[in-house]
Amino acid sequence: MKHSLTVVSQNSRGSGLPDELRSGDLNIDQRDEFLAMINHELRTPLASLMGALSLLKFQDSAKADPEIFELIDLADRSGRRLERLVDDFLDFTQLEGNRLFINFEPCDLLELLQDTVKICAVHRSDLELVLETKLKDGLRLASVDRHRFGQVINNLLTNAIKYSETKKQVFIELDLRETCGAKFLDIKIRDQGPGISPEDLAKMFQKLSPVRTPGASTLSTHGLGLFITTALVKALNGELNITSELGTGTEITVSFFQLHSNQQSSAQSASTEAATHA
Amino acid sequence: MRKVLFAEDDGDIARILRLSLCRDKSISVVECSDGATVEARALEFMPDLILLDVSMPVVTGPEAFAILKQNEQLKDIPVVFLTAKAMRSELESLLSLGAAGVIIKPFNPIELPEQLKMYWKFCHV
């Protein structure tokens, strides 16, 4: 049986930050300063670690010994996981404070999608990622935040890949839909993974609610990823729909409302607050 | 040969920067470990680009930037900030100073030389 969920918005006011950072003991400036300091303290040693590992991977002596290279690669992957966690923490705090910076600009969507798919494909060469587009050439240019759009697709695609068994396919479709005179850009990601139960489907978009699927990789299981993705979709004037069937797979569609250029500036300052509807 | 001067107070990050930039044989590198000596080193070396860490003791990156921009000989050299903070307010304020760009830590040391060349090229179009 298929189960569906539409997430049009999400409540960003709730637990997640220590009480003293929300209760008024610190003002906004002090809170920003505190978060900036924490972020700085986390990123500085991470920069040394990741930098050293990246340089080490390119050393001939490391490449010559498969065992050493494998260990360096393992440390590098763990470091990237930590890096992503720090990025998610920063995004989360910015979403909590409603201070996410959205920068709409004209982008070639197909190119952007192709780049994201290429990056994701590196992690699972045993899967086939199929990118299909129904866009005509002249419609490839749309107004989106390049970084945040890429982040949304990357997060959703990473999940689809993470939960797919070897030799399976993941489909990515890009389409422009017109409904009642309004234009929507649809990106559909469909996997052939184990699917999601109705109970997990209901809680997987809440923050700090990781859904653990047997056999899935342990990448990014802190439970912030989908919460951030949903909030980003909302900030980009979008909507997220998910349909899943146990044993068959999951399909996620993100639809972005395409604004006219004179509407973009007001959209940039639009609230990123939202509420979950099941 | 393109000349890059970087100022970074964290010894480990400075080492990564040096190893990263020295991988590219078309770049020569000079470094200093605080914001106070950036102007003197820049006058001596006359770099094509200056990479400034934001959080340095005594003289910070933005303060060193202001000193460079007041010097007639140095004011046109593109400056790229290096920061670990990555908060929206800080990025906006760094760019509003007139910096050529901002690189966020952790950076990729393999791609850094090309990234700096892009800034250099962009500033000389």
XYZ file of C-alpha atoms in Angstrom:
403
model
C 0.000 0.000 0.000
C 1.269 3.459 -0.926
C 1.559 6.199 1.682
C 1.831 9.887 0.892
C 2.871 13.022 2.698
C 2.841 16.612 1.552
C 5.056 19.020 3.394
C 4.082 22.547 2.511
C 5.714 24.168 5.452
C 7.395 23.392 8.689
C 7.424 24.853 12.165
C 10.905 26.093 12.871
C 10.105 27.238 16.382
C 10.598 24.443 18.813
C 13.189 22.557 20.734
C 16.616 22.228 19.211
C 18.715 24.991 20.719
C 19.703 25.237 24.380
C 17.105 27.186 26.374
C 19.483 30.009 27.295
C 19.956 30.739 23.578
C 16.229 31.191 23.036
C 14.843 32.377 26.297
C 16.110 35.926 26.074
C 19.159 35.548 28.322
C 21.171 36.333 25.206
C 20.087 38.937 22.693
C 20.221 38.281 18.943
C 23.690 39.789 18.553
C 25.095 37.804 21.477
C 23.523 34.644 20.151
C 24.995 35.244 16.684
C 28.377 35.923 18.237
C 28.146 32.724 20.282
C 27.158 30.644 17.241
C 29.879 32.253 15.126
C 32.431 31.371 17.800
C 31.264 27.736 18.051
C 31.265 27.464 14.277
C 34.774 28.927 14.080
C 36.095 26.584 16.757
C 34.676 23.558 14.943
C 35.782 24.542 11.466
C 39.371 25.526 12.187
C 40.653 22.074 13.256
C 38.399 20.517 10.626
C 40.114 22.636 7.966
C 43.549 21.329 9.029
C 42.316 17.744 9.173
C 40.527 17.795 5.814
C 43.325 19.754 4.158
C 45.985 17.322 5.343
C 43.941 14.298 4.221
C 43.243 15.793 0.794
C 46.935 16.490 0.243
C 47.886 13.046 1.545
C 45.562 11.325 -0.935
C 47.527 12.900 -3.767
C 50.911 11.681 -2.499
C 52.463 9.001 -4.705
C 53.554 6.975 -1.655
C 49.929 6.820 -0.436
C 48.608 5.836 -3.859
C 51.203 3.046 -4.102
C 49.986 1.224 -0.983
C 46.297 0.193 -1.246
C 45.982 -0.435 2.478
C 47.312 2.999 3.416
C 45.185 4.632 0.724
C 42.077 2.869 2.014
C 42.729 4.108 5.550
C 43.295 7.681 4.337
C 40.108 7.442 2.276
C 38.191 6.203 5.314
C 39.456 9.115 7.425
C 38.610 11.508 4.574
C 35.039 10.202 4.318
C 34.557 10.464 8.079
C 35.904 14.007 7.989
C 33.461 14.936 5.248
C 30.653 13.510 7.332
C 31.749 15.727 10.196
C 31.986 18.694 7.813
C 28.430 18.099 6.651
C 27.266 17.913 10.250
C 28.830 21.310 10.964
C 27.191 22.750 7.819
C 23.818 21.320 8.870
C 24.264 22.798 12.359
C 24.903 26.223 10.861
C 21.915 25.969 8.494
C 19.734 24.780 11.353
C 20.648 27.726 13.561
C 20.076 30.156 10.693
C 16.681 28.602 9.995
C 15.818 28.789 13.694
C 16.653 32.470 13.686
C 14.859 32.990 10.366
C 18.073 34.459 8.939
C 18.701 32.182 6.005
C 20.108 34.081 3.046
C 18.337 33.240 -0.222
C 19.865 34.587 -3.395
C 17.644 34.115 -6.468
C 19.581 34.264 -9.734
C 19.133 32.937 -13.274
C 20.543 29.416 -13.553
C 20.719 26.683 -16.154
C 18.704 24.047 -14.283
C 19.757 21.086 -16.346
C 23.419 21.951 -15.927
C 22.943 22.422 -12.191
C 21.141 19.096 -11.913
C 23.740 17.293 -14.018
C 26.536 18.608 -11.763
C 24.717 17.464 -8.619
C 24.022 14.025 -10.076
C 27.701 13.668 -11.031
C 28.808 14.503 -7.489
C 26.341 12.023 -5.968
C 27.268 9.294 -8.461
C 30.840 9.282 -7.169
C 29.660 7.764 -3.877
C 27.854 4.778 -5.437
C 29.311 3.509 -8.698
C 27.244 0.302 -8.271
C 23.997 2.205 -8.933
C 22.615 3.668 -12.133
C 21.474 7.274 -11.848
C 19.076 8.095 -14.685
C 18.477 11.776 -15.388
C 15.520 12.594 -17.632
C 14.372 16.049 -18.651
C 11.136 17.144 -20.277
C 12.269 20.761 -20.446
C 12.677 22.442 -23.782
C 16.034 24.183 -24.276
C 14.539 27.653 -23.925
C 13.029 26.770 -20.559
C 16.195 25.530 -18.922
C 16.938 28.947 -17.455
C 15.041 29.545 -14.217
C 15.358 31.820 -11.217
C 16.629 29.840 -8.232
C 19.237 30.074 -5.494
C 21.994 28.018 -7.103
C 23.625 26.904 -3.825
C 20.412 26.104 -1.951
C 18.766 24.417 -4.945
C 21.850 22.216 -5.310
C 21.773 21.490 -1.584
C 18.119 20.352 -1.736
C 18.713 18.043 -4.697
C 21.944 16.754 -3.206
C 20.241 15.932 0.127
C 17.325 14.122 -1.515
C 19.503 12.272 -3.991
C 21.961 11.268 -1.264
C 19.062 9.731 0.677
C 17.780 7.884 -2.395
C 21.270 6.525 -3.034
C 21.853 5.657 0.600
C 18.760 3.456 0.763
C 19.250 1.739 -2.604
C 20.616 -1.751 -2.946
C 23.433 -2.482 -5.357
C 22.669 -2.530 -9.126
C 19.354 -0.692 -8.634
C 18.367 2.495 -10.431
C 17.568 5.972 -9.155
C 15.544 8.193 -11.487
C 15.698 11.974 -11.545
C 13.126 13.813 -13.667
C 12.963 17.508 -14.447
C 9.768 19.052 -15.793
C 8.069 22.442 -16.091
C 4.332 22.298 -15.310
C 1.718 24.978 -15.848
C -1.344 24.956 -13.575
C -3.984 27.705 -13.660
C -1.545 30.051 -15.367
C 1.174 29.507 -12.739
C 4.424 27.792 -13.640
C 5.964 25.138 -11.441
C 9.287 23.452 -11.829
C 9.049 19.796 -10.756
C 12.023 17.660 -9.803
C 11.123 14.067 -9.116
C 13.541 11.604 -7.466
C 12.465 7.990 -7.469
C 14.382 5.087 -5.937
C 13.916 1.322 -5.834
C 14.842 1.095 -2.148
C 13.026 -0.631 0.736
C 10.356 2.084 1.030
C 9.185 3.840 4.190
C 6.514 2.740 6.618
C 3.602 5.152 7.327
C 4.895 5.600 10.910
C 8.383 6.579 9.735
C 6.961 8.734 6.937
C 5.042 10.776 9.485
C 8.077 11.522 11.640
C 10.931 11.699 9.146
C 10.509 15.427 8.418
C 10.622 16.416 12.070
C 13.956 17.686 13.297
C 16.216 15.341 15.234
C 14.090 12.349 14.202
C 16.391 10.057 12.262
C 14.701 7.121 10.544
C 16.886 4.052 10.717
C 16.482 1.555 7.918
C 18.259 -1.811 8.200
C 21.034 -2.150 5.663
C 21.312 1.566 4.934
C 24.654 3.288 5.269
C 25.217 5.281 8.442
C 25.834 8.554 6.578
C 24.179 11.579 8.123
C 21.813 10.058 10.643
C 21.542 13.000 13.015
C 18.009 13.695 11.819
C 18.552 17.261 10.630
C 18.977 16.608 6.902
C 15.331 16.282 5.853
C 14.206 18.978 8.272
C 16.700 21.387 6.665
C 15.798 20.220 3.159
C 12.100 20.869 3.758
C 12.768 24.304 5.220
C 15.008 25.149 2.243
C 12.315 24.023 -0.209
C 9.853 26.301 1.561
C 12.328 29.208 1.510
C 12.683 28.685 -2.249
C 8.894 28.988 -2.700
C 8.530 25.255 -3.049
C 6.553 22.290 -1.894
C 7.667 18.750 -1.211
C 5.599 15.620 -1.799
C 6.613 12.122 -0.850
C 5.041 8.805 -1.796
C 6.381 5.495 -0.611
C 5.540 1.826 -0.720
C 7.289 -0.746 1.432
C 9.327 -3.135 -0.693
C 8.963 -1.014 -3.839
C 10.602 2.349 -3.266
C 10.116 6.020 -2.582
C 9.317 8.961 -4.827
C 9.934 12.549 -3.737
C 8.770 15.482 -5.836
C 9.872 19.036 -5.139
C 7.886 21.706 -6.953
C 9.198 25.249 -7.155
C 6.870 28.076 -8.028
C 8.558 30.211 -10.679
C 8.429 33.907 -9.766
C 8.662 36.907 -12.019
C 11.808 38.959 -11.454
C 9.978 41.832 -9.707
C 8.640 39.403 -7.123
C 12.014 37.963 -6.239
C 13.236 40.619 -3.878
C 10.211 40.326 -1.636
C 10.524 36.559 -1.734
C 14.098 36.811 -0.502
C 12.973 38.261 2.767
C 10.014 35.933 3.064
C 9.745 33.932 6.221
C 11.112 30.438 6.228
C 8.763 29.400 9.004
C 6.440 26.534 8.268
C 4.189 23.793 9.711
C 4.089 20.100 8.953
C 0.914 18.506 7.560
C 0.487 14.805 7.183
C 54.873 33.482 -12.001
C 52.022 34.734 -9.841
C 52.802 35.890 -6.350
C 50.490 35.169 -3.432
C 50.913 36.533 0.084
C 48.912 34.910 2.818
C 48.433 35.881 6.467
C 47.301 33.114 8.801
C 47.959 32.835 12.532
C 47.024 29.149 12.926
C 50.223 27.173 12.277
C 48.450 24.067 10.995
C 46.268 25.962 8.535
C 49.321 27.980 7.399
C 51.131 24.742 6.652
C 48.183 23.409 4.619
C 48.056 26.711 2.699
C 51.786 26.550 1.962
C 51.658 22.903 0.817
C 48.550 23.603 -1.252
C 49.859 26.677 -3.064
C 53.365 25.256 -3.567
C 51.869 22.332 -5.493
C 51.289 24.824 -8.294
C 54.645 25.695 -9.849
C 53.244 28.890 -11.376
C 52.641 30.389 -7.918
C 55.267 31.775 -5.562
C 54.227 32.112 -1.942
C 55.168 34.402 0.909
C 53.489 34.188 4.291
C 53.146 35.998 7.581
C 51.521 34.885 10.798
C 49.681 38.050 11.841
C 47.809 41.010 10.440
C 50.344 43.508 11.764
C 53.071 42.518 9.304
C 50.898 42.164 6.179
C 51.538 45.688 4.896
C 55.332 45.444 5.255
C 55.442 41.997 3.643
C 53.193 43.163 0.816
C 55.407 46.204 0.096
C 58.457 43.971 0.028
C 56.904 41.214 -2.080
C 54.312 43.137 -4.177
C 51.975 40.123 -4.550
C 49.350 39.635 -7.245
C 46.854 38.527 -4.613
C 46.623 38.597 -0.821
C 44.859 35.923 1.202
C 43.869 37.179 4.668
C 42.602 35.102 7.551
C 39.773 36.990 9.254
C 40.337 36.008 12.896
C 43.905 37.004 13.718
C 45.030 38.424 17.070
C 46.224 42.030 17.441
C 45.377 43.121 13.882
C 42.442 41.199 12.390
C 41.949 40.397 8.708
C 39.451 43.254 8.113
C 41.772 45.682 9.957
C 44.733 44.580 7.841
C 42.505 44.993 4.768
C 41.777 48.609 5.741
C 45.505 49.305 6.154
C 46.248 47.839 2.700
C 43.509 49.924 1.063
C 44.998 53.129 2.514
C 48.366 52.416 0.930
C 48.648 53.839 -2.596
C 51.027 51.081 -3.711
C 48.883 48.254 -2.380
C 45.292 49.423 -2.643
C 44.603 47.740 -6.001
C 45.872 44.303 -5.075
C 42.889 41.914 -4.807
C 42.311 40.561 -1.331
C 40.507 37.310 -0.573
C 39.419 36.596 2.992
C 39.729 33.185 4.567
C 37.214 32.524 7.330
C 35.902 29.678 9.416
C 32.813 31.524 10.579
C 30.611 31.338 7.461
C 27.715 33.208 9.075
C 25.566 35.198 6.688
C 26.185 38.515 8.447
C 29.939 38.052 8.385
C 30.100 37.031 4.721
C 28.005 40.030 3.727
C 30.129 42.421 5.729
C 33.407 41.045 4.321
C 32.193 41.394 0.747
C 30.855 44.873 1.421
C 34.369 45.973 2.419
C 35.411 45.436 -1.184
C 37.114 42.052 -0.919
C 37.574 40.102 -4.159
C 36.102 37.047 -2.457
C 35.733 34.923 0.640
C 36.953 31.343 1.024
C 35.351 29.321 3.786
C 37.254 26.836 5.923
C 37.495 23.914 5.477
C 38.762 24.618 1.951
C 39.943 22.074 -0.588
C 43.755 22.438 -0.826
C 43.811 20.643 -4.174
C 41.463 23.195 -5.740
C 42.724 26.287 -3.885
C 45.416 27.371 -6.417
C 42.878 27.354 -9.281
C 40.333 29.105 -7.089
C 42.795 31.919 -6.378
C 43.686 32.193 -10.076
C 39.989 32.659 -10.833
C 39.817 35.568 -8.378
C 42.967 37.041 -9.857
C 41.603 36.695 -13.399
C 38.222 38.130 -12.439
C 39.839 41.182 -10.821
C 41.891 41.898 -13.935
C 39.157 41.615 -16.575
